Tab-separated table of C-alpha atoms in Angstrom:
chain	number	residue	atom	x	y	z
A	1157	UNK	CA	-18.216	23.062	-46.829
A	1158	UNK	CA	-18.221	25.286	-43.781
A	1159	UNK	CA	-21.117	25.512	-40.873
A	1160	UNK	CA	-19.960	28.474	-39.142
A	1161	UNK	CA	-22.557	31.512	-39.000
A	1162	UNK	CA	-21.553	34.301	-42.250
A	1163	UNK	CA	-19.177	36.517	-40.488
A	1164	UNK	CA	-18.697	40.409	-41.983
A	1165	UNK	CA	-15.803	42.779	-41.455
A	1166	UNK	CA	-17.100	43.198	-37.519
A	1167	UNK	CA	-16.321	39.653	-36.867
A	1168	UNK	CA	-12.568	39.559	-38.225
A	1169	UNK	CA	-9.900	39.910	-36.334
A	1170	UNK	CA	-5.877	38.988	-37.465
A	1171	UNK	CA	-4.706	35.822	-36.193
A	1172	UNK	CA	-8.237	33.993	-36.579
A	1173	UNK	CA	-7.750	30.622	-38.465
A	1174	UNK	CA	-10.440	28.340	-40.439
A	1175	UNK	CA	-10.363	24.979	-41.460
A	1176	UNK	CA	-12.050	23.361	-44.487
A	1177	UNK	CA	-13.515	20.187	-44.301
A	1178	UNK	CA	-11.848	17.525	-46.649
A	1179	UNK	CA	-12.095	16.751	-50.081
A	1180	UNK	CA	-10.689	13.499	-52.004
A	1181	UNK	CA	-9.398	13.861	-55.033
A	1182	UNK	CA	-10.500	11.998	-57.395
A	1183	UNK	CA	-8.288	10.564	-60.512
A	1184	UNK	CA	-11.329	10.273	-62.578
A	1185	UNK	CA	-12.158	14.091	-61.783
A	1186	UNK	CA	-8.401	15.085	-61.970
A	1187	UNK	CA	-9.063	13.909	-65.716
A	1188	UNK	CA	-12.076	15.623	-66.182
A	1189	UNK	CA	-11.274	18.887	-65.164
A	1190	UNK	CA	-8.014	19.034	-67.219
A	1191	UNK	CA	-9.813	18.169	-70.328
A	1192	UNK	CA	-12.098	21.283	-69.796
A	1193	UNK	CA	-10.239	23.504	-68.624
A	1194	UNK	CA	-6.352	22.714	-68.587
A	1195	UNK	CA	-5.801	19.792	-71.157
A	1196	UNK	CA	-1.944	18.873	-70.108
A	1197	UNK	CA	-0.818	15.345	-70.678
A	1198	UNK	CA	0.479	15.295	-67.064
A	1199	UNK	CA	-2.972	15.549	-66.234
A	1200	UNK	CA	-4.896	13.575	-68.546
A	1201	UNK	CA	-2.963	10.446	-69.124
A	1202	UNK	CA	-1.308	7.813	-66.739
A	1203	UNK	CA	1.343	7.141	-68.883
A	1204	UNK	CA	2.491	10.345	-70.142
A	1205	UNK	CA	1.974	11.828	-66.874
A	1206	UNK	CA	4.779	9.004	-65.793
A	1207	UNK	CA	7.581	10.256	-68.151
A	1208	UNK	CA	6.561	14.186	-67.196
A	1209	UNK	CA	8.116	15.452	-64.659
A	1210	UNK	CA	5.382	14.584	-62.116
A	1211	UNK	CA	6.363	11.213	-62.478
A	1212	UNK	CA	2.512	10.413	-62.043
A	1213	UNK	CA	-1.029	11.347	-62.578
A	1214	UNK	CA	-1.321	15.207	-60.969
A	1215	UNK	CA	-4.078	17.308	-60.924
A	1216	UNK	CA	-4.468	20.330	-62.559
A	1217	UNK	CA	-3.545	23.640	-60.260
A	1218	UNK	CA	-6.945	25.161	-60.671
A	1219	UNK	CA	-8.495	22.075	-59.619
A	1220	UNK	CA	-6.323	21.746	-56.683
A	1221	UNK	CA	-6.781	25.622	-55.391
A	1222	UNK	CA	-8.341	25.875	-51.964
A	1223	UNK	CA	-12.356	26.347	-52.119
A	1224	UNK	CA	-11.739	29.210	-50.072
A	1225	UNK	CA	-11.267	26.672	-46.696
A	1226	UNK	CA	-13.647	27.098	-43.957
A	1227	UNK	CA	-13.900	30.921	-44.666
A	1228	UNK	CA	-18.024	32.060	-44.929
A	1229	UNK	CA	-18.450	35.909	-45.561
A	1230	UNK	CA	-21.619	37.273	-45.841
A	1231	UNK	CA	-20.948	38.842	-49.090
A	1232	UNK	CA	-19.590	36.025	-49.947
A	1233	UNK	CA	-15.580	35.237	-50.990
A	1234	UNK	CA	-14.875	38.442	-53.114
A	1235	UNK	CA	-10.753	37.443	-54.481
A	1236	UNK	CA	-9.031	40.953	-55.168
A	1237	UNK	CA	-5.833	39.130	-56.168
A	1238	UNK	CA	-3.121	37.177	-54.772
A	1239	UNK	CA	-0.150	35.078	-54.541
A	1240	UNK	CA	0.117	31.594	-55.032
A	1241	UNK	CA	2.451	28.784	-55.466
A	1242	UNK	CA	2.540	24.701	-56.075
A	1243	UNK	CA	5.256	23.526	-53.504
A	1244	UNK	CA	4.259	19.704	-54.475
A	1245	UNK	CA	1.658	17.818	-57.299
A	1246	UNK	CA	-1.808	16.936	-56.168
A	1247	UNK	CA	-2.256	13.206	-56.693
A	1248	UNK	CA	-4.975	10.890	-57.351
A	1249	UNK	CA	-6.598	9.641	-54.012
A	1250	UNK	CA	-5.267	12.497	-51.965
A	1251	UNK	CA	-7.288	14.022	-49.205
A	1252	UNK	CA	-6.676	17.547	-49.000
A	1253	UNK	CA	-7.968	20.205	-46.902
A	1254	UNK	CA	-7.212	23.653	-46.057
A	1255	UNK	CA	-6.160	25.806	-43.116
A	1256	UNK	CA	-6.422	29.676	-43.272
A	1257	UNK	CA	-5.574	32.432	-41.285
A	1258	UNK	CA	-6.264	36.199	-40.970
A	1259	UNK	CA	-3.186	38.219	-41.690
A	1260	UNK	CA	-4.455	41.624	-42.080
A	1261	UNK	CA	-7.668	43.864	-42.023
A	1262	UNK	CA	-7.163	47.226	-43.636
A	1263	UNK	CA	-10.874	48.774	-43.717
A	1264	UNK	CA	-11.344	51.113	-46.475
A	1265	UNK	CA	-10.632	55.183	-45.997
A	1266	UNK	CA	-13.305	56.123	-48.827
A	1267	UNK	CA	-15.656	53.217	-48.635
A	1268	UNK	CA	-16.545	52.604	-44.811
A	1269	UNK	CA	-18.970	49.760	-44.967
A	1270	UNK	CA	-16.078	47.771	-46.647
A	1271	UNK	CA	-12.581	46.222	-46.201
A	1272	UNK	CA	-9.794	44.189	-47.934
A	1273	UNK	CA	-9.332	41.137	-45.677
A	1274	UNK	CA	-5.668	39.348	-46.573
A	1275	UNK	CA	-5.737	35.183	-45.763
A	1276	UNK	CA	-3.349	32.881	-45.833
A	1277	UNK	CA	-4.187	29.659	-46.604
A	1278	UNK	CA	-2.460	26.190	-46.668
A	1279	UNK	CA	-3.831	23.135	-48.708
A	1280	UNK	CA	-2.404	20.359	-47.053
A	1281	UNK	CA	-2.657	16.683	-48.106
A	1282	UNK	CA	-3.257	13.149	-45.787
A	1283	UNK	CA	0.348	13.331	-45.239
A	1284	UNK	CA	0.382	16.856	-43.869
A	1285	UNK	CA	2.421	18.221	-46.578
A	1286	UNK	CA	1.385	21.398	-48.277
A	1287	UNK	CA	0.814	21.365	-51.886
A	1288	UNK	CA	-0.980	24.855	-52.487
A	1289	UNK	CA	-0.320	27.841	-50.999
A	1290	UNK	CA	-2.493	30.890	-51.931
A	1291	UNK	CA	-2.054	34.534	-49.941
A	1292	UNK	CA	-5.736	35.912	-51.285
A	1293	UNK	CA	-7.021	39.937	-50.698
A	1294	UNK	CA	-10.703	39.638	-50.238
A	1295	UNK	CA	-12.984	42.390	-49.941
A	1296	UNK	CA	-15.470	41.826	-47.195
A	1297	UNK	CA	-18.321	44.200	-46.322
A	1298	UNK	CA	-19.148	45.317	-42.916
A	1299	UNK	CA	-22.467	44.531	-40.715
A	1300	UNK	CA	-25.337	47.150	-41.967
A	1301	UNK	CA	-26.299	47.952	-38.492
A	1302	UNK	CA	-22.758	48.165	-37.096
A	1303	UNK	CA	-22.570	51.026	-39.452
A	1304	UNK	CA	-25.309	52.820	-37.992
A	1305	UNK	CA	-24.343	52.776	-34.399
A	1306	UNK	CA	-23.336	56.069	-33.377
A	1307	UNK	CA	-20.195	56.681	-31.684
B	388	UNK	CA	-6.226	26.501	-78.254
B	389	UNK	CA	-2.699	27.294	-80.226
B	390	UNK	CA	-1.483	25.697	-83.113
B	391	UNK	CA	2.098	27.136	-82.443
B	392	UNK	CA	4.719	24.384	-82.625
B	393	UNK	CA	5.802	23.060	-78.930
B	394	UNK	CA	8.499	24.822	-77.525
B	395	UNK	CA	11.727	24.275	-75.349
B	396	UNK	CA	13.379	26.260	-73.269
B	397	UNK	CA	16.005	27.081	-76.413
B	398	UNK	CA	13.444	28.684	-77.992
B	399	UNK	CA	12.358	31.173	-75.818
B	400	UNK	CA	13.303	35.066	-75.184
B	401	UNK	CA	12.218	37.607	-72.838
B	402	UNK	CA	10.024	39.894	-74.661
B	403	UNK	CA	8.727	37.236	-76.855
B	404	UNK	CA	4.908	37.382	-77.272
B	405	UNK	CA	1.618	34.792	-77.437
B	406	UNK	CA	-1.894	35.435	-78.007
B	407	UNK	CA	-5.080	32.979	-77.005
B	408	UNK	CA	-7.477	32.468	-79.023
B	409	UNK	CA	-10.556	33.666	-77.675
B	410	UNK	CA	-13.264	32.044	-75.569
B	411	UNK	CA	-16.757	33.449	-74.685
B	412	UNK	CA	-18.034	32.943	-71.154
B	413	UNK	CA	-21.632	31.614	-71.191
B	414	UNK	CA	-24.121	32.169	-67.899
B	415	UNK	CA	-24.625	28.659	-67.887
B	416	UNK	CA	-20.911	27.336	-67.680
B	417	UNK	CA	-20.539	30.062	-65.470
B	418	UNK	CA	-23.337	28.669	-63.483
B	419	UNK	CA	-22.127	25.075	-63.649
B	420	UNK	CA	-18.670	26.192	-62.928
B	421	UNK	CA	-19.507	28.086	-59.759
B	422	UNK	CA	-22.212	25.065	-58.261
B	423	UNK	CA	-19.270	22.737	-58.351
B	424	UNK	CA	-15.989	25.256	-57.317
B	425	UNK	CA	-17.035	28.130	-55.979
B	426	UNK	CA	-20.549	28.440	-55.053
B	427	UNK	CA	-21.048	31.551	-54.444
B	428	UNK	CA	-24.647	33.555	-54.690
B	429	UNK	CA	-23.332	36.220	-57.235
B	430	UNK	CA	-21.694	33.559	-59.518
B	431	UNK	CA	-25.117	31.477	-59.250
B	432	UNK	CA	-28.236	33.448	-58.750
B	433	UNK	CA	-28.788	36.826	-61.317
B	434	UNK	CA	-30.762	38.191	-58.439
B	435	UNK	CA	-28.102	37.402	-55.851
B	436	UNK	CA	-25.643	39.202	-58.079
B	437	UNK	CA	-27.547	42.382	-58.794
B	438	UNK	CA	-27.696	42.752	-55.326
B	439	UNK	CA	-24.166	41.925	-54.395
B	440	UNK	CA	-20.748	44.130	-54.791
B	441	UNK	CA	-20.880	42.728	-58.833
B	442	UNK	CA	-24.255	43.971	-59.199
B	443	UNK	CA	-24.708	41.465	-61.751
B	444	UNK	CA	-23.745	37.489	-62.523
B	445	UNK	CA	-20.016	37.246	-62.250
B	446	UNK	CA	-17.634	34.501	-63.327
B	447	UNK	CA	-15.703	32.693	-60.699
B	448	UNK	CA	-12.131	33.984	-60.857
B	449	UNK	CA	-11.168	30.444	-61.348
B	450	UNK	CA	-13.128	29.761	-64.273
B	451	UNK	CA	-12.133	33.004	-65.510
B	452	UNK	CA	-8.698	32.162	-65.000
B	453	UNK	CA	-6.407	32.501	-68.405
B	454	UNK	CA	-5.967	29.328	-69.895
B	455	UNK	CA	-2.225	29.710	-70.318
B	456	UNK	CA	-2.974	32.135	-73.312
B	457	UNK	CA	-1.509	30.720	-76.509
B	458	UNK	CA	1.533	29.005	-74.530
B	459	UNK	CA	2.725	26.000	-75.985
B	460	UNK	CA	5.388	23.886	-74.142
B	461	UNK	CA	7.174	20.371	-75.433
B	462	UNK	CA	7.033	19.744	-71.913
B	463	UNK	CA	3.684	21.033	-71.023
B	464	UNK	CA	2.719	24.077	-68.705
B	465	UNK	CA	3.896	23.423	-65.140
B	466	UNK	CA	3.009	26.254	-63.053
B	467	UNK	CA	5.536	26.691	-60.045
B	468	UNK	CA	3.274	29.934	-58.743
B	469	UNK	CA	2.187	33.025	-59.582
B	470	UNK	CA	0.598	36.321	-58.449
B	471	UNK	CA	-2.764	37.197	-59.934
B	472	UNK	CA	-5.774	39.648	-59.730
B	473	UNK	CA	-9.033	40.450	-60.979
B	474	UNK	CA	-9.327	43.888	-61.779
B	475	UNK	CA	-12.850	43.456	-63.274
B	476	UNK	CA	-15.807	41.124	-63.251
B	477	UNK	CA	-16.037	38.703	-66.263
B	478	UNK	CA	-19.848	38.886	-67.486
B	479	UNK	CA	-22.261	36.583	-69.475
B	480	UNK	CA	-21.170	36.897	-72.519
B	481	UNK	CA	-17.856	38.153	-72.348
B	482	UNK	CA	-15.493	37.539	-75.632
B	483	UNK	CA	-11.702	36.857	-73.491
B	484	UNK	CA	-8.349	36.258	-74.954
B	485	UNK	CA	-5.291	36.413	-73.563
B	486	UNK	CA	-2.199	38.315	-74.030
B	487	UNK	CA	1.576	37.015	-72.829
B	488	UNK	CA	4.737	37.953	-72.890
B	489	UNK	CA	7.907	36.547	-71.287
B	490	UNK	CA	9.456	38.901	-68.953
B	491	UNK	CA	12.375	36.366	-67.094
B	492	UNK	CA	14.093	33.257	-67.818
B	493	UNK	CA	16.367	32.130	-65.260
B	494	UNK	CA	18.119	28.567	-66.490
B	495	UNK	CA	18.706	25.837	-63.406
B	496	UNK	CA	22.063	26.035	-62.180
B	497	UNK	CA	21.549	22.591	-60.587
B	498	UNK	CA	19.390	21.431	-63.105
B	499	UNK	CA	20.924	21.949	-66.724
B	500	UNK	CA	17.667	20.299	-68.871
B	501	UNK	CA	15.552	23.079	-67.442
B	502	UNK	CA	14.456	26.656	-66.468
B	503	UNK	CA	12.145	28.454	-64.943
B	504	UNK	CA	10.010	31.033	-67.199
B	505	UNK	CA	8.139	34.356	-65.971
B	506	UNK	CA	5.143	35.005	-68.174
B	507	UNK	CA	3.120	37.862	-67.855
B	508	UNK	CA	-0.400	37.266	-69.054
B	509	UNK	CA	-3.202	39.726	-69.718
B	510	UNK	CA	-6.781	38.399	-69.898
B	511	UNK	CA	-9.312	40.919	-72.059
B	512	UNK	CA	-12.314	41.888	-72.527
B	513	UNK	CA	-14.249	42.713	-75.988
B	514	UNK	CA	-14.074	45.918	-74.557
B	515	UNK	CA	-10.015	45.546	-74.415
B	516	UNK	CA	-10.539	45.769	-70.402
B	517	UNK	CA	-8.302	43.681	-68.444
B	518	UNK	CA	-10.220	41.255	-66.167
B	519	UNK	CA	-7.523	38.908	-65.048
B	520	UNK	CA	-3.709	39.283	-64.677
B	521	UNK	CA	-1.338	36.736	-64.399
B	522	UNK	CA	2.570	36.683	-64.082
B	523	UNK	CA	3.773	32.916	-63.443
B	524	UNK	CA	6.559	31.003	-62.948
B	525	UNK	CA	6.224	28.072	-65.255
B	526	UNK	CA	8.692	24.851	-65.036
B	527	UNK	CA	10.269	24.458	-68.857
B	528	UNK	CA	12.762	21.951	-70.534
B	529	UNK	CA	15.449	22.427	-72.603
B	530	UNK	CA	15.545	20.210	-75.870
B	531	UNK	CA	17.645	16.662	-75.542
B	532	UNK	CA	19.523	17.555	-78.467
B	533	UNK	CA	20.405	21.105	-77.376
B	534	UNK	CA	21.917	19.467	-74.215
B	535	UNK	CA	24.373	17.028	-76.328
B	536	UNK	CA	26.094	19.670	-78.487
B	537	UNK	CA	29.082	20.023	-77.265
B	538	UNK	CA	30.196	23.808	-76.393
């Protein structure tokens, strides 16, 4: 999804933002999904989904959750936990993407070459309105040789 | 995944419990899961993951995600939002259930026919470790009839 380079602790600082690239979702998809893993009748069936209160087709919430937008770790996207909400239903033929930002950086006391990252990310759809929110700890290592510069 | 009746709002107390039945993770669904959500090395590659912070193949936290463990709503599950984390990897061959309890209910004062629900959900291993916790705010209805009695 992302091109930038694999960034590590060293490269973080609070206030940086990402952006995803954008994904359509798909009704076909929104169906599939729910029948795996989350087999509501809001999300499997036009009609039901109609007299629900989503008054429509809406995808699932784990199928709607941010890929992790724009972010590229080199340890890759390590979730610790974190706090989420639904503010509005995912619908058929919506493009959504995602814009994140850096809102802390504790390193760790007893584990230098590591740190819990905290990003805030907004899914947003074509209309600009956000329909997931998700505040995510990630634990993200630091560079190898950044550790072994002496100070 | 229950065979619990569907329930309303008028059914429900705090303290009132549900159990999943249980599901066993397999490499490759973990595998598939991760190629199309979350493709990350140490939920792809058994190499990748010996040598990452897992050290070994780890589910996606969104595939490991509790499947609303044992929850049965007339109305379905609508999640509002929610806090989660993952205290421990889920592994290849895993045995999960889930374990939920309600902890709030806080009826609609502008909306009579519904109420918001705080389950707290416990996802654990064959080992009876937890791997994923939950609590959610989930969107229920109260029963038409309940609504017409007259108080």
């Amino acid at each position: 999804m992302s091109e930038m380079k694999e960034l590590y602790l060293d490269d973080l600082h609070v206030g940086q933002r990402f952006n995803s690239g954008s994904y359509v979702m798909k009704a076909a998809r929104i169906r599939e999904f729910a029948a795996e893993f989350d087999p509501q009748p809001f999300h499997l069936d036009e009609a039901a989904a109609e007299a629900s209160v989503f008054k429509g087709l809406a995808a699932s919430g784990g199928h709607a959750a941010p890929r992790y937008g724009g972010l590229s770790f080199a340890n890759g996207i390590v979730g610790l936990g974190g706090e989420m909400a639904w503010p509005k239903p995912t619908r058929p033929g919506d493009t959504l993407h995602v814009e994140s930002e850096i809102v802390e950086i504790t390193p760790s006391r007893s584990k230098p070459q590591q740190g819990i990252v905290t990003v805030r990310s907004t899914m947003l759809n074509q209309s600009g309105e956000p329909v997931y929110l998700l505040t995510a700890k990630l634990l993200v290592l630091r560079r190898r040789d950044a550790r072994s510069v002496p100070s």
